[in-house]
mmCIF file of C-alpha atoms in Angstrom:
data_model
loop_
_atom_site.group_PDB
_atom_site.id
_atom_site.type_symbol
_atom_site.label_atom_id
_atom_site.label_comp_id
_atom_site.label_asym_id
_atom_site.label_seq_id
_atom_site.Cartn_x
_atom_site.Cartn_y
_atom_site.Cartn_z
ATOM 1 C CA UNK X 242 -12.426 -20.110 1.519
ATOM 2 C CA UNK X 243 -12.665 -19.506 5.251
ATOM 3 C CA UNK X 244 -9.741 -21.807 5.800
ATOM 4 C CA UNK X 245 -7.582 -20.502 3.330
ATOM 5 C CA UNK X 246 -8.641 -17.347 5.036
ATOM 6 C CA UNK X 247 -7.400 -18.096 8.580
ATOM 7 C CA UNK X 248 -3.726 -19.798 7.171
ATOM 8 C CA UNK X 249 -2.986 -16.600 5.103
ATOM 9 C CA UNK X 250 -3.999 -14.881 8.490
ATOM 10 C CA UNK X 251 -1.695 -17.327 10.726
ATOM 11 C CA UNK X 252 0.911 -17.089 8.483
ATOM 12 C CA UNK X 253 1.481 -13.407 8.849
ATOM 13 C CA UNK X 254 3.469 -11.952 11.809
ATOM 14 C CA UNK X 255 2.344 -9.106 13.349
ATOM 15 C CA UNK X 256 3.676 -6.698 11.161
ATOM 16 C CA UNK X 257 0.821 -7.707 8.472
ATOM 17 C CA UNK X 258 -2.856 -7.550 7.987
ATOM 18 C CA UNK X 259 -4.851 -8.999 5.825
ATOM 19 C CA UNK X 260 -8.091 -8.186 4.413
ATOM 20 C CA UNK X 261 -10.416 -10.380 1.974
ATOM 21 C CA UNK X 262 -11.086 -8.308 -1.688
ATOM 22 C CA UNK X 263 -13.900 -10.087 -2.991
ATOM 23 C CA UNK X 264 -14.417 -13.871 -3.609
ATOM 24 C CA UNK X 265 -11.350 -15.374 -3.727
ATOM 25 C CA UNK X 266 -9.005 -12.620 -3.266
ATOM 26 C CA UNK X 267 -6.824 -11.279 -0.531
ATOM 27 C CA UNK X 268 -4.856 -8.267 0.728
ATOM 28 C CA UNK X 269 -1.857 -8.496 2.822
ATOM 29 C CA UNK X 270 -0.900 -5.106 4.098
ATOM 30 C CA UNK X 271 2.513 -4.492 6.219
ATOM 31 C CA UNK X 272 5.342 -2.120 6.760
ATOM 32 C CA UNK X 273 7.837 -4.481 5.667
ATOM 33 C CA UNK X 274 10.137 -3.089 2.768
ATOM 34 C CA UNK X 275 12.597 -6.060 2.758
ATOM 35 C CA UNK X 276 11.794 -8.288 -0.438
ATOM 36 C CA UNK X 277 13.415 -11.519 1.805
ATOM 37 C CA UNK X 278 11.398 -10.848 4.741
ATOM 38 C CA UNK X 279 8.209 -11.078 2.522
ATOM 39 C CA UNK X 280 9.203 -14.006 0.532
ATOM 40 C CA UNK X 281 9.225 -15.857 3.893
ATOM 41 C CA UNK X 282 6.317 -14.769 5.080
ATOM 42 C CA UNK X 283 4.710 -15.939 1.342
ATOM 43 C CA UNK X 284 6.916 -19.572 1.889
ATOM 44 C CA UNK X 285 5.749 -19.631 5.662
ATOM 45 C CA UNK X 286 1.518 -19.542 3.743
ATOM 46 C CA UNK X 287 2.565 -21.867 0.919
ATOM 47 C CA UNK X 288 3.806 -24.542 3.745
ATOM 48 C CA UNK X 289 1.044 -24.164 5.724
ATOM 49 C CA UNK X 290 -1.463 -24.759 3.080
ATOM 50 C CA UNK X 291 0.526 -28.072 2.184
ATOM 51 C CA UNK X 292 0.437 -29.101 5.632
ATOM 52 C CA UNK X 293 -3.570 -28.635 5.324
ATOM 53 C CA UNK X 294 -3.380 -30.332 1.754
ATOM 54 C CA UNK X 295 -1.319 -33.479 3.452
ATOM 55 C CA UNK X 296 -4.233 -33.888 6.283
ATOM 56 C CA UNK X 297 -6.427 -34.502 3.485
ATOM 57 C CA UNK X 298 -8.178 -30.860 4.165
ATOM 58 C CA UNK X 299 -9.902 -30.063 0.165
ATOM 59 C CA UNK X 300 -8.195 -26.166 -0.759
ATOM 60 C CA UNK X 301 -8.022 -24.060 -4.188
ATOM 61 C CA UNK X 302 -4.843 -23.324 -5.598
ATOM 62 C CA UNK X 303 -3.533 -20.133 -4.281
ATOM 63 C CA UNK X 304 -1.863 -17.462 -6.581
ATOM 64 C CA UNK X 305 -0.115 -14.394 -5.070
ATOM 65 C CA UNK X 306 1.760 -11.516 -6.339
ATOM 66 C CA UNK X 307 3.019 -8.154 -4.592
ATOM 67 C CA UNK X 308 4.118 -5.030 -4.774
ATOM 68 C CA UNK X 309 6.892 -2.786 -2.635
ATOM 69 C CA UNK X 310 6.218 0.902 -1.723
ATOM 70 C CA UNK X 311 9.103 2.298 -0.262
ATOM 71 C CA UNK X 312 7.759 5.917 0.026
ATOM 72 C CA UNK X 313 9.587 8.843 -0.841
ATOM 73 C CA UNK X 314 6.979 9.150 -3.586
ATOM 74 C CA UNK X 315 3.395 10.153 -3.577
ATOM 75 C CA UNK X 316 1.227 7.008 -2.727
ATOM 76 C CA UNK X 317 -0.422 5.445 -6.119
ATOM 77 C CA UNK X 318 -2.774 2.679 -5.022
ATOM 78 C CA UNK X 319 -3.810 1.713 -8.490
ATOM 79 C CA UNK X 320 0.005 1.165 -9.520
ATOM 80 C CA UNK X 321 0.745 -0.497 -6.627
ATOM 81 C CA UNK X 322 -1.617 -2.813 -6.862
ATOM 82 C CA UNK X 323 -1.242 -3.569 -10.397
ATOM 83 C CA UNK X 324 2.266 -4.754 -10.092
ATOM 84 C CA UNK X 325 1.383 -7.144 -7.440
ATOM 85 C CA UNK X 326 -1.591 -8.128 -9.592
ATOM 86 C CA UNK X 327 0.501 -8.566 -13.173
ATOM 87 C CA UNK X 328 2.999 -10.696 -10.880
ATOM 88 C CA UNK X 329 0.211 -12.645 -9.369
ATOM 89 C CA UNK X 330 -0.937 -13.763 -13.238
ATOM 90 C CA UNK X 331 2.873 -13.987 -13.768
ATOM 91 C CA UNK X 332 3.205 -16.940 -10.655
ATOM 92 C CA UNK X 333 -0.401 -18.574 -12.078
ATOM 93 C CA UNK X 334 1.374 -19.160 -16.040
ATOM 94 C CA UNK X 335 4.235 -20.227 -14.545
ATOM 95 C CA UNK X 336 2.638 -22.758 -12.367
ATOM 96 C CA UNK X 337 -0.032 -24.110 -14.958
ATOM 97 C CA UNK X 338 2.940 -24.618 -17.481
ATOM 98 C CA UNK X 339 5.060 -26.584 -14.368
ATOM 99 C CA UNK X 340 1.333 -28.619 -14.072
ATOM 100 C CA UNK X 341 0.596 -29.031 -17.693
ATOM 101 C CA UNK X 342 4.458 -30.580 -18.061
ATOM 102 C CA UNK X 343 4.044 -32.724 -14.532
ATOM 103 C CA UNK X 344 0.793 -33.892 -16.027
ATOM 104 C CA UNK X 345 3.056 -35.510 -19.523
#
């Protein structure tokens, strides 16, 4: 886990921090609004945990999911934080069906 730890933490410019919530689970925390920007910094941690995975280096599957607060609103933690949650569980059934049909 402590290497999965330090690519989502290298993957991340400086606009981000992360913070570990629980076993196996991570927050990434930024200012960034722009849904592009963070779907880079997401592809940036997927290739850098297949670049571990191609040196032979043993890591778990990694799920994520996020959510966008813009502001302009009163801050609602639990909502935000179930969206990125549902869309987290969303990515892991899409990615066990691609597996289950790879696997056939």
């Amino acid at each position: 886990m402590k290497a999965v730890a330090d690519i989502i933490r290298k993957s991340f410019n400086k606009h981000y921090t992360c913070y570990r919530f629980g076993g196996d689970e991570f927050f990434i925390i930024g200012n960034e609004t722009d849904k592009e920007k963070i779907e880079y910094q997401l592809r940036t941690m997927t290739n850098n945990l297949a670049k571990m995975r191609e040196k032979g280096i043993q890591l778990p599957t990694v799920s994520y999911g996020y959510s966008i607060f813009k502001g302009g609103e009163k801050l609602d933690f639990h909502k935000t934080l179930k969206e990125a949650d549902d869309q987290m569980y969303h990515f892991k059934r899409i990615h066990k069906a691609y597996a289950a049909r790879k696997a056939t």
